[in-house]
Coordinates of C-alpha atoms in Angstrom, one line a residue:
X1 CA 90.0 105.2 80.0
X2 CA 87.0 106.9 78.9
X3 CA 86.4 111.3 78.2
X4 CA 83.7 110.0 81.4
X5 CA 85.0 107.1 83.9
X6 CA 89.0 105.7 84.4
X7 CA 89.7 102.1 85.3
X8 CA 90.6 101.5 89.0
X9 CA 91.3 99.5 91.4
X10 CA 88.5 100.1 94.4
X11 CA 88.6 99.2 97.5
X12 CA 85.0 99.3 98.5
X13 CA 86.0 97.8 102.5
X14 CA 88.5 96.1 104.9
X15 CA 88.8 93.4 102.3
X16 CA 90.9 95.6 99.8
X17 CA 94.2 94.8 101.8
X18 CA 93.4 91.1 101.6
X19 CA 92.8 90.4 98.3
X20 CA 89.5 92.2 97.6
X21 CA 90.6 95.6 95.2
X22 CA 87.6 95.6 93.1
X23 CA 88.6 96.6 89.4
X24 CA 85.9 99.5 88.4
X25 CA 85.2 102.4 86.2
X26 CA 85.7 105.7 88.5
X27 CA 84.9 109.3 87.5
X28 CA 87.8 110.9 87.9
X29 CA 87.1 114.6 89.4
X30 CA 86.0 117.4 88.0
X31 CA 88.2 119.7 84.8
X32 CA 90.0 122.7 86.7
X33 CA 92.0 124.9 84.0
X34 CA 95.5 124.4 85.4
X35 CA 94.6 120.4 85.5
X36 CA 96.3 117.5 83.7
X37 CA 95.8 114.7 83.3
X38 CA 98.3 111.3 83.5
X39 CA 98.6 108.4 81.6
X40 CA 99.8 106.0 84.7
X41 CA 102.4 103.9 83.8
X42 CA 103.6 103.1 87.3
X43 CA 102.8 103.4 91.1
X44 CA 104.3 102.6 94.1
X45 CA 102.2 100.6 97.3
X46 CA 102.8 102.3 100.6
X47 CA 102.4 101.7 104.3
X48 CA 99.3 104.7 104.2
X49 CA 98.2 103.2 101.2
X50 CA 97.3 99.9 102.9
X51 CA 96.3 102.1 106.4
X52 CA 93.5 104.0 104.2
X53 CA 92.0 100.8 102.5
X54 CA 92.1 99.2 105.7
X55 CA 90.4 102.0 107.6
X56 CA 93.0 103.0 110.1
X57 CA 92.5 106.6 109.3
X58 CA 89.0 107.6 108.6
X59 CA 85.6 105.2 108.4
X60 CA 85.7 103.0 105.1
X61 CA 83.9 104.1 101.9
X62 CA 85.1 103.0 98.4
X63 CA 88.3 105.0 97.9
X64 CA 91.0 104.4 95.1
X65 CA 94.7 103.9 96.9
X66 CA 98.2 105.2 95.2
X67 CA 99.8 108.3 96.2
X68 CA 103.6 107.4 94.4
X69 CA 102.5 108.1 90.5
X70 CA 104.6 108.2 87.4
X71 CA 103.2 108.7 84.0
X72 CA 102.7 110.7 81.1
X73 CA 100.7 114.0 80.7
X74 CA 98.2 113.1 78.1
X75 CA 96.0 116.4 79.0
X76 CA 96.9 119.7 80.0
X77 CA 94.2 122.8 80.9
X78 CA 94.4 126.2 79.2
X79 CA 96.2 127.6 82.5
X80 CA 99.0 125.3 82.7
X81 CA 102.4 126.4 82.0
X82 CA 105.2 124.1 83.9
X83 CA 104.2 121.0 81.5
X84 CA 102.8 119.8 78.4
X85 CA 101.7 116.8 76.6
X86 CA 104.4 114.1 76.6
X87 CA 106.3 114.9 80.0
X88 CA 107.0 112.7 82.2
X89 CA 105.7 113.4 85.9
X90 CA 105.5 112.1 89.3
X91 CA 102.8 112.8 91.8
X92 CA 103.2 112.1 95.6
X93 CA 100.9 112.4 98.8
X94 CA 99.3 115.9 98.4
X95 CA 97.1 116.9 95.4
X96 CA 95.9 120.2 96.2
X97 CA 95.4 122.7 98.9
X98 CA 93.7 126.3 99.6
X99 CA 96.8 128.1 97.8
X100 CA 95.2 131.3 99.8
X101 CA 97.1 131.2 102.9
X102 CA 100.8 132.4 103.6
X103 CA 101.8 129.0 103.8
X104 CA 100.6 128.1 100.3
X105 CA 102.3 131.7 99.2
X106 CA 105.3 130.5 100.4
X107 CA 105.4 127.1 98.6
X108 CA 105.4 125.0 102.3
X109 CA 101.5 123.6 101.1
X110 CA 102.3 120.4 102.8
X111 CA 101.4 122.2 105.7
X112 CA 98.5 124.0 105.0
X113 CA 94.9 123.3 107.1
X114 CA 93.2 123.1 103.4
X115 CA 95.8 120.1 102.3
X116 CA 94.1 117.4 100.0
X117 CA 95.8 114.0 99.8
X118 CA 95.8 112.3 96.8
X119 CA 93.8 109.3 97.9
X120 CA 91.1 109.3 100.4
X121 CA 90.0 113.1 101.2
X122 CA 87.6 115.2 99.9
X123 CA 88.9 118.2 97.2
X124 CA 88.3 121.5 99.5
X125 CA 88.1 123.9 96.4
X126 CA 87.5 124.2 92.8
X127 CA 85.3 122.2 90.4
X128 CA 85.9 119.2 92.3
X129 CA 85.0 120.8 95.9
X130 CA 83.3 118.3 98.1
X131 CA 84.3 114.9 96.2
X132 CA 86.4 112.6 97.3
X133 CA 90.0 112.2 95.9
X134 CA 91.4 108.6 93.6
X135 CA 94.6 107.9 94.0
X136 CA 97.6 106.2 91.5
X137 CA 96.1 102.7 91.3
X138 CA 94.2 103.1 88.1
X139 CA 94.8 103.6 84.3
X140 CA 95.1 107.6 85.2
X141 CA 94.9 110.6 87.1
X142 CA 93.7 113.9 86.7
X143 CA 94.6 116.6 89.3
X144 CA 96.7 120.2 89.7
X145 CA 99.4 121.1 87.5
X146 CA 101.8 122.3 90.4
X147 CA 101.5 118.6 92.2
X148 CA 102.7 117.0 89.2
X149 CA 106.1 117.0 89.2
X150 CA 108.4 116.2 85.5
X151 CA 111.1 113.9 85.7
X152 CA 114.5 114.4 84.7
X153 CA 115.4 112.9 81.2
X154 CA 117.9 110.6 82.7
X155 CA 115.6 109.2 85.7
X156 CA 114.1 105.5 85.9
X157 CA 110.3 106.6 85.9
X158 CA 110.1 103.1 87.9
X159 CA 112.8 103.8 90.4
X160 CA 111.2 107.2 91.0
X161 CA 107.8 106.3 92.0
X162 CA 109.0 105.5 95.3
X163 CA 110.7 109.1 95.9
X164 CA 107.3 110.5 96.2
X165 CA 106.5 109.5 99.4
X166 CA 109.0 107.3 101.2
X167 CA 112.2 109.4 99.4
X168 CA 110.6 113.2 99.9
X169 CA 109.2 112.5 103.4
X170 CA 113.1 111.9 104.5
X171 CA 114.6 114.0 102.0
X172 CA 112.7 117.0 103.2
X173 CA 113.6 117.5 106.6
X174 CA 117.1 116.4 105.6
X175 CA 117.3 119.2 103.0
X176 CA 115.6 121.8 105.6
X177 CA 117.9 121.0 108.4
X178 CA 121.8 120.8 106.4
X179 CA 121.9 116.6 106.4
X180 CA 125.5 116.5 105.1
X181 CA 126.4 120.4 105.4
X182 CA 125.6 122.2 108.6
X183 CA 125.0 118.4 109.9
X184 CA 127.5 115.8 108.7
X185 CA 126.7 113.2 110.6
X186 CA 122.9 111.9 110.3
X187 CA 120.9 108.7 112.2
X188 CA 118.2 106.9 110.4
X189 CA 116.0 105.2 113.2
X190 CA 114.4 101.7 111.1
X191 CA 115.6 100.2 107.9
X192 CA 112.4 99.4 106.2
X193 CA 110.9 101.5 103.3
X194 CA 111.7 105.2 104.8
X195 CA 114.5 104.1 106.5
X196 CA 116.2 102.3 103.6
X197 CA 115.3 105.6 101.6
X198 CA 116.9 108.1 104.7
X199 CA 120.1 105.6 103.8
X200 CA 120.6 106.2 100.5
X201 CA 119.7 109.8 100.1
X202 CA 121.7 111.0 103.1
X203 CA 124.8 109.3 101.4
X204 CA 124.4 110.9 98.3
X205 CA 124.0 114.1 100.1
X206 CA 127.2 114.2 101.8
X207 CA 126.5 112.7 105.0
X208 CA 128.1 110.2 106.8
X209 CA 125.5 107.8 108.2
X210 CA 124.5 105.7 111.1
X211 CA 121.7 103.2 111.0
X212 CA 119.5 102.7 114.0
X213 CA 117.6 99.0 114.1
X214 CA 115.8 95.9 116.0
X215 CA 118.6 93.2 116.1
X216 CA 121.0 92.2 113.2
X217 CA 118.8 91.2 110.5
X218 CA 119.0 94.5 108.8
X219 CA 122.6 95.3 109.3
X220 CA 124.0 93.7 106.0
X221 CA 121.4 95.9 104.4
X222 CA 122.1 98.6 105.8
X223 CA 125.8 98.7 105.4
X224 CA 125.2 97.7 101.1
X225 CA 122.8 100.8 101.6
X226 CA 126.0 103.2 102.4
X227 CA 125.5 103.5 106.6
X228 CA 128.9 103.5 108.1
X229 CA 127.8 102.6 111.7
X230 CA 125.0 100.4 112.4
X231 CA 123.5 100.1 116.0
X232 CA 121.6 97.0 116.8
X233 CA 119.0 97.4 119.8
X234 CA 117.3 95.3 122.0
X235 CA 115.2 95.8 124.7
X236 CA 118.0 97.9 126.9
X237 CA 118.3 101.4 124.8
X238 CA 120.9 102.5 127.2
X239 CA 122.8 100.1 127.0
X240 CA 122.6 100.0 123.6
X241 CA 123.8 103.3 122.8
X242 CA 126.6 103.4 124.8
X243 CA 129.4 104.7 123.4
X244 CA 127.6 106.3 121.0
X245 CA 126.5 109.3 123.1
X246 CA 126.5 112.5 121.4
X247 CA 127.7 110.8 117.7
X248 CA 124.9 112.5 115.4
X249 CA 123.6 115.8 114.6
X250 CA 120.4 115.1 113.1
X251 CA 118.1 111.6 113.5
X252 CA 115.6 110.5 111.2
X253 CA 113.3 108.6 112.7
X254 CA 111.0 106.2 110.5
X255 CA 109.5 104.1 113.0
X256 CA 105.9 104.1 114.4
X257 CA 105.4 101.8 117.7
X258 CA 103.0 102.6 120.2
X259 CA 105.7 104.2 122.5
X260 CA 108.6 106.0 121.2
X261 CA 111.3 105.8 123.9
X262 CA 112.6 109.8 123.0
X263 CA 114.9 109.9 125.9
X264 CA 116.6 107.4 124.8
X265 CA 117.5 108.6 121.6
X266 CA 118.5 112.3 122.6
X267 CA 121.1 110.9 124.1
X268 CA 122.3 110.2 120.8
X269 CA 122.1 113.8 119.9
X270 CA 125.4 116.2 119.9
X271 CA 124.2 119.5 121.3
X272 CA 122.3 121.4 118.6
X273 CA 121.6 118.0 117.4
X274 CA 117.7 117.7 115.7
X275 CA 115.5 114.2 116.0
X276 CA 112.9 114.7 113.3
X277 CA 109.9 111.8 113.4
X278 CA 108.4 111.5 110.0
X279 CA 106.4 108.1 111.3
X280 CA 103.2 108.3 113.3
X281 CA 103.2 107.6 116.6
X282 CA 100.0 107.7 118.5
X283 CA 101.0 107.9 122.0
X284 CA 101.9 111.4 123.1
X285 CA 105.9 111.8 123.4
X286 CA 107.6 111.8 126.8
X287 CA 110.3 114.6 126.3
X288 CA 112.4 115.6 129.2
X289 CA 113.4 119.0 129.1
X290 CA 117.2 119.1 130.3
X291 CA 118.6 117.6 127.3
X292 CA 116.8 119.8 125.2
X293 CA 117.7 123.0 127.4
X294 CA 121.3 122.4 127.8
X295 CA 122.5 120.8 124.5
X296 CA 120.0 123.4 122.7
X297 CA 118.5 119.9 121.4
X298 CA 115.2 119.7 119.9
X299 CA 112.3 117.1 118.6
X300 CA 110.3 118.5 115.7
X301 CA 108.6 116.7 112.9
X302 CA 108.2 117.0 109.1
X303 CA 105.4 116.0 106.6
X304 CA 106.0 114.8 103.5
X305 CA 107.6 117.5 101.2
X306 CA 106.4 120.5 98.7
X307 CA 106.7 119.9 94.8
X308 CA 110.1 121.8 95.3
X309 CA 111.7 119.4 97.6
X310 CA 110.4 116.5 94.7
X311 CA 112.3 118.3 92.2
X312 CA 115.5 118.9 94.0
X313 CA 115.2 115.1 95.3
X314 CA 114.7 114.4 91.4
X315 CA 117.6 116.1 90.3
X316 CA 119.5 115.0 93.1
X317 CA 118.6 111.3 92.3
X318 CA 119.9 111.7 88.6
X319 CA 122.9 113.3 89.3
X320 CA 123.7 110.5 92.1
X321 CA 122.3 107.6 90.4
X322 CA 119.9 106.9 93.6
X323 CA 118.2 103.8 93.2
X324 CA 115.5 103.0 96.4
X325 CA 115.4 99.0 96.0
X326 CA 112.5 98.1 94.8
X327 CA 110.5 94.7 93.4
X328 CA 108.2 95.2 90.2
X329 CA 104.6 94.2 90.0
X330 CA 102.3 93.6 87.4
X331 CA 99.2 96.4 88.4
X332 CA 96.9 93.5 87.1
X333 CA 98.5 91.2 89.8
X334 CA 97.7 94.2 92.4
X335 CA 95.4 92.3 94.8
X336 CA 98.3 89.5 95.3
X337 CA 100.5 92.7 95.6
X338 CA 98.6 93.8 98.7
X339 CA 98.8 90.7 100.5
X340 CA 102.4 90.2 100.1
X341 CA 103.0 93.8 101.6
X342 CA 100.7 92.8 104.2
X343 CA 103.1 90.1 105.3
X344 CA 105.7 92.8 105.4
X345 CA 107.5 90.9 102.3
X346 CA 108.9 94.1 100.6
X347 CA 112.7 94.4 100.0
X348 CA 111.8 97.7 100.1
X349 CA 109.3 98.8 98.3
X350 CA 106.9 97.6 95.9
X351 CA 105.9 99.9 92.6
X352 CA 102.8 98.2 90.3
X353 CA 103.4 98.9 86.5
X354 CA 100.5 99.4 83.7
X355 CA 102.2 97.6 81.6
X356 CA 99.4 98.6 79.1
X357 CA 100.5 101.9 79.2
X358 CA 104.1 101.6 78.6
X359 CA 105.3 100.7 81.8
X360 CA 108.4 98.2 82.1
X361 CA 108.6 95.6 84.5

């Protein structure tokens, strides 16, 4: 790292999920005064990671993945006062935003129309207005103070990386709607990254927990994961869920297929029950009104989470001991990374480690 350009790892087309990251020097963006910047000792790899390099979102142009950062502040501006050099911080999907509107006021910036992600979108304000954002796989990263997030003393810096995106995004909603108060008994719909995440943290906050997948191959999983109940489907929901009507006050659900069968699931739901999607599903939902109506049911979603709900997730992981399971990479082996996740290989999650900047496999 250089005062003018960091090293990254580029993807500069399609080819980046294939094997074709392009190690380059990047100017990182422009100083603000309550900037810092990060030494980057590790980074998760995550579903949207490989969707931006591979252009699912927005047309390709050279863009800098990682949005699941852990490091060290090396840098701070004159205006920051939540960190200083040496902390240890984690920084997740959202880098910035208009912090103007009432949603900013009220700390729920996740949701705010001026939202910048941390990889891929172009900075809507300050020094940096109109130039595109780099993301976590890179020797360092320079953004706002209030989206980097310290670390507990006792936490893993390597098991954290992945509670910046896959842990927060079901944590969140979880922590909004009472996941193991007001709503004891939660369903996680898909064990893979998310899901496997929705598992753990439910458990630890109180809940008891019934996992939702294709078949049996995940069951043993998610069982050693802490789920109590497991339902295996097929291509006959009803049938499926059978004697399981009305079991669960709140759903998580993680998957993203073209359709997602909502009926289905309500039926799942005990009256005042909650189904939250956190995955993206492109085709419009088919929700049918009566079960909504008459078991005061409902179908809402939930993006990401605010630096708040890191911290609480943080200090909820370190007083739990919640480990997401997760294999270790090399960042220099990063291209051979991408592939396997690709090939859907993760058991759950992958997290690349500068190991040049103190990182520990």
């Amino acid at each position: 790292m250089s005062d003018e350009t960091v090293g990254s790892w580029v993807g500069l087309d399609a080819a980046g999920v294939t094997g074709g990251l392009q190690f380059q020097q990047v100017t990182p963006k422009a100083w603000d005064e309550d900037d810092v910047d990060v030494k980057i000792m590790y980074c998760g790899i995550c579903a949207s990671d490989y969707g931006v390099l591979k252009g699912e979102y927005a047309p390709l142009e050279p863009r800098v993945g990682g949005h699941e950062i852990v490091g060290e502040v090396v840098r701070v501006g004159p205006k920051v006062a939540n960190l200083k050099v040496g902390d240890m911080v984690g920084v997740g999907w959202q880098c910035d935003a208009c912090r103007e509107c009432d949603l900013c006021k009220n700390k729920d910036d996740q949701y705010c129309a001026g939202i910048t992600w941390t990889l891929g979108l172009k900075y809507g304000r300050g020094a940096a207005k109109g130039t595109m954002s780099h993301g976590g796989f890179a020797k360092m990263w320079r953004g706002a103070s209030r989206y980097a997030v310290k670390l507990p003393a006792s936490l893993d810096p390597g098991n954290a990386a992945p509670l910046l995106c896959a842990g927060v995004t079901v944590y969140s909603p979880m922590k909004t709607y009472g996941a193991g108060t007001t709503r004891k008994r939660v369903g996680v719909i898909g064990i893979g990254g998310l899901g496997h995440a929705a598992v753990l943290i439910a458990k630890a906050m109180g809940a008891q927990v019934t996992a939702i997948s294709r078949g049996e191959a995940k069951k043993a999983d998610a069982l050693a994961l802490g789920a109590t109940t497991y339902i295996s489907t097929g291509k006959d929901l009803k049938e499926d869920f059978k004697g399981h009507e009305n079991s669960l006050d709140l759903i998580i659900c993680t998957i993203n297929p073209d359709v997602l069968p909502v009926a289905d699931y309500l039926s799942l739901l005990a009256p005042k029950g909650l189904i939250v999607v956190v995955g993206i599903v492109l085709t419009p939902l088919a929700v049918p009104t009566i079960p909504l109506i008459i078991g005061g049911r409902g179908v809402v979603g939930s993006n990401i989470g605010s630096p708040e709900d890191i911290a609480d997730l943080f200090a909820l992981a370190a007083e739990k001991d919640i480990k997401l399971w997760v294999q270790r990479w090399n960042m220099d082996d990063i291209n051979k990374a991408m592939v396997d996740f690709g090939d859907g290989k993760p058991n759950y999650r992958y997290v690349l480690v500068n190991t040049d900047n103190g990182g520990k496999m």
